[in-house]
């Protein structure tokens, strides 16, 4: 069963997104009920159980629940609106750019079709 609300996430999880992805992959890669030594997921094409995606998901769950070295608690993401307001308008030019003027194309003489095939009189 997958966690549906933030209350379902354990308290020791430091990276919620990584943990949720690992839980989803773990739920998708279960042993085949008819062949317990094989993975039932179609992407694994009946590889030996536990398959590589399941082992990676278990490592991701472990990494998401370890306390980080530099801080404690859950990972915090800055509010996007505050960051966007700080950088609002930084990409606009400070002075107007001059208009690009291109030289007019030189007209080429118009060739007459079949002119080269006419016989000189």
mmCIF file of C-alpha atoms in Angstrom:
data_model
loop_
_atom_site.group_PDB
_atom_site.id
_atom_site.type_symbol
_atom_site.label_atom_id
_atom_site.label_comp_id
_atom_site.label_asym_id
_atom_site.label_seq_id
_atom_site.Cartn_x
_atom_site.Cartn_y
_atom_site.Cartn_z
ATOM 1 C CA UNK A 1 0.000 0.000 0.000
ATOM 2 C CA UNK A 2 1.389 3.391 -0.991
ATOM 3 C CA UNK A 3 1.321 6.386 1.362
ATOM 4 C CA UNK A 4 -1.393 8.795 0.243
ATOM 5 C CA UNK A 5 -0.864 11.694 2.621
ATOM 6 C CA UNK A 6 2.157 13.353 4.216
ATOM 7 C CA UNK A 7 1.029 11.863 7.542
ATOM 8 C CA UNK A 8 1.803 8.393 6.119
ATOM 9 C CA UNK A 9 5.491 9.272 5.659
ATOM 10 C CA UNK A 10 7.643 8.103 8.612
ATOM 11 C CA UNK A 11 9.283 10.741 10.775
ATOM 12 C CA UNK A 12 12.831 9.536 10.067
ATOM 13 C CA UNK A 13 12.494 10.287 6.323
ATOM 14 C CA UNK A 14 14.740 13.172 5.285
ATOM 15 C CA UNK A 15 14.068 13.145 1.524
ATOM 16 C CA UNK A 16 10.335 12.668 1.017
ATOM 17 C CA UNK A 17 10.374 12.614 -2.797
ATOM 18 C CA UNK A 18 13.133 10.006 -2.973
ATOM 19 C CA UNK A 19 11.388 7.908 -0.345
ATOM 20 C CA UNK A 20 8.023 8.033 -2.174
ATOM 21 C CA UNK A 21 9.665 7.029 -5.466
ATOM 22 C CA UNK A 22 11.436 4.128 -3.753
ATOM 23 C CA UNK A 23 8.173 2.970 -2.166
ATOM 24 C CA UNK A 24 6.464 3.067 -5.576
ATOM 25 C CA UNK A 25 9.221 1.016 -7.237
ATOM 26 C CA UNK A 26 9.216 -1.454 -4.339
ATOM 27 C CA UNK A 27 5.449 -1.908 -4.697
ATOM 28 C CA UNK A 28 5.780 -2.444 -8.464
ATOM 29 C CA UNK A 29 8.574 -5.046 -8.247
ATOM 30 C CA UNK A 30 7.188 -7.917 -6.185
ATOM 31 C CA UNK A 31 7.926 -11.643 -6.612
ATOM 32 C CA UNK A 32 5.801 -13.557 -9.088
ATOM 33 C CA UNK A 33 3.184 -15.607 -7.177
ATOM 34 C CA UNK A 34 3.622 -18.577 -9.522
ATOM 35 C CA UNK A 35 7.441 -18.353 -9.634
ATOM 36 C CA UNK A 36 8.724 -16.881 -6.327
ATOM 37 C CA UNK A 37 12.298 -16.667 -7.613
ATOM 38 C CA UNK A 38 11.295 -14.299 -10.452
ATOM 39 C CA UNK A 39 10.141 -10.667 -10.556
ATOM 40 C CA UNK A 40 6.519 -10.210 -11.658
ATOM 41 C CA UNK A 41 7.047 -6.770 -13.210
ATOM 42 C CA UNK A 42 6.908 -6.795 -17.018
ATOM 43 C CA UNK A 43 9.863 -4.391 -17.300
ATOM 44 C CA UNK A 44 12.134 -6.960 -15.692
ATOM 45 C CA UNK A 45 11.112 -9.701 -18.174
ATOM 46 C CA UNK A 46 11.023 -12.278 -15.352
ATOM 47 C CA UNK A 47 14.519 -11.596 -14.037
ATOM 48 C CA UNK A 48 15.661 -13.233 -10.828
ATOM 49 C CA UNK A 49 14.099 -11.785 -7.671
ATOM 50 C CA UNK A 50 15.170 -9.393 -6.191
ATOM 51 C CA UNK A 51 15.731 -7.572 -9.470
ATOM 52 C CA UNK A 52 18.063 -4.606 -9.988
ATOM 53 C CA UNK A 53 15.272 -1.944 -9.811
ATOM 54 C CA UNK A 54 14.131 -3.381 -6.470
ATOM 55 C CA UNK A 55 17.680 -3.365 -5.088
ATOM 56 C CA UNK A 56 18.096 0.243 -6.248
ATOM 57 C CA UNK A 57 14.783 1.179 -4.607
ATOM 58 C CA UNK A 58 15.883 -0.409 -1.332
ATOM 59 C CA UNK A 59 19.116 1.586 -1.448
ATOM 60 C CA UNK A 60 17.096 4.749 -2.181
ATOM 61 C CA UNK A 61 14.817 4.076 0.791
ATOM 62 C CA UNK A 62 17.858 3.663 2.992
ATOM 63 C CA UNK A 63 19.379 6.896 1.645
ATOM 64 C CA UNK A 64 16.109 8.773 2.161
ATOM 65 C CA UNK A 65 15.816 7.716 5.802
ATOM 66 C CA UNK A 66 19.390 8.372 6.888
ATOM 67 C CA UNK A 67 19.806 11.565 8.822
ATOM 68 C CA UNK A 68 21.867 14.048 6.796
ATOM 69 C CA UNK A 69 25.298 15.002 8.109
ATOM 70 C CA UNK A 70 24.760 18.741 8.028
ATOM 71 C CA UNK A 71 21.266 19.153 9.538
ATOM 72 C CA UNK A 72 18.488 17.221 11.198
ATOM 73 C CA UNK A 73 14.838 16.919 10.250
ATOM 74 C CA UNK A 74 13.187 16.761 6.859
ATOM 75 C CA UNK A 75 14.616 18.394 3.780
ATOM 76 C CA UNK A 76 13.182 21.838 3.217
ATOM 77 C CA UNK A 77 12.527 23.369 -0.171
ATOM 78 C CA UNK A 78 12.504 27.186 -0.445
ATOM 79 C CA UNK A 79 9.250 28.793 -1.450
ATOM 80 C CA UNK A 80 9.297 29.338 -5.189
ATOM 81 C CA UNK A 81 7.530 32.707 -5.074
ATOM 82 C CA UNK A 82 10.150 34.207 -2.753
ATOM 83 C CA UNK A 83 12.963 33.019 -4.988
ATOM 84 C CA UNK A 84 11.171 34.204 -8.128
ATOM 85 C CA UNK A 85 10.605 37.667 -6.655
ATOM 86 C CA UNK A 86 14.276 37.998 -5.805
ATOM 87 C CA UNK A 87 15.329 37.317 -9.408
ATOM 88 C CA UNK A 88 12.402 39.026 -11.136
ATOM 89 C CA UNK A 89 13.631 41.129 -14.026
ATOM 90 C CA UNK A 90 17.313 40.165 -13.879
ATOM 91 C CA UNK A 91 17.256 39.000 -17.491
ATOM 92 C CA UNK A 92 15.972 42.273 -18.969
ATOM 93 C CA UNK A 93 18.528 44.440 -20.831
ATOM 94 C CA UNK A 94 19.687 47.540 -18.983
ATOM 95 C CA UNK A 95 19.749 49.734 -22.092
ATOM 96 C CA UNK A 96 17.934 49.418 -25.374
ATOM 97 C CA UNK A 97 19.733 47.480 -28.034
ATOM 98 C CA UNK A 98 20.171 49.172 -31.402
ATOM 99 C CA UNK A 99 18.072 47.895 -34.260
ATOM 100 C CA UNK A 100 19.930 45.586 -36.591
ATOM 101 C CA UNK A 101 20.108 47.026 -40.097
ATOM 102 C CA UNK A 102 20.877 44.703 -42.933
ATOM 103 C CA UNK A 103 22.094 45.872 -46.323
ATOM 104 C CA UNK A 104 19.617 45.521 -49.134
ATOM 105 C CA UNK A 105 20.277 42.572 -51.402
ATOM 106 C CA UNK A 106 21.903 43.402 -54.722
ATOM 107 C CA UNK A 107 19.506 42.524 -57.534
ATOM 108 C CA UNK A 108 20.903 39.915 -59.876
ATOM 109 C CA UNK A 109 20.299 40.148 -63.626
ATOM 110 C CA UNK A 110 17.317 38.124 -64.657
ATOM 111 C CA UNK A 111 18.211 35.212 -66.877
ATOM 112 C CA UNK A 112 16.139 34.387 -69.881
ATOM 113 C CA UNK A 113 15.155 30.761 -70.167
ATOM 114 C CA UNK A 114 16.363 29.107 -73.346
ATOM 115 C CA UNK A 115 18.644 32.116 -74.117
ATOM 116 C CA UNK A 116 21.734 29.931 -74.151
ATOM 117 C CA UNK A 117 20.176 27.538 -76.662
ATOM 118 C CA UNK A 118 19.352 30.168 -79.296
ATOM 119 C CA UNK A 119 21.531 30.187 -82.350
ATOM 120 C CA UNK A 120 23.384 33.326 -83.238
ATOM 121 C CA UNK A 121 22.104 34.843 -86.464
#
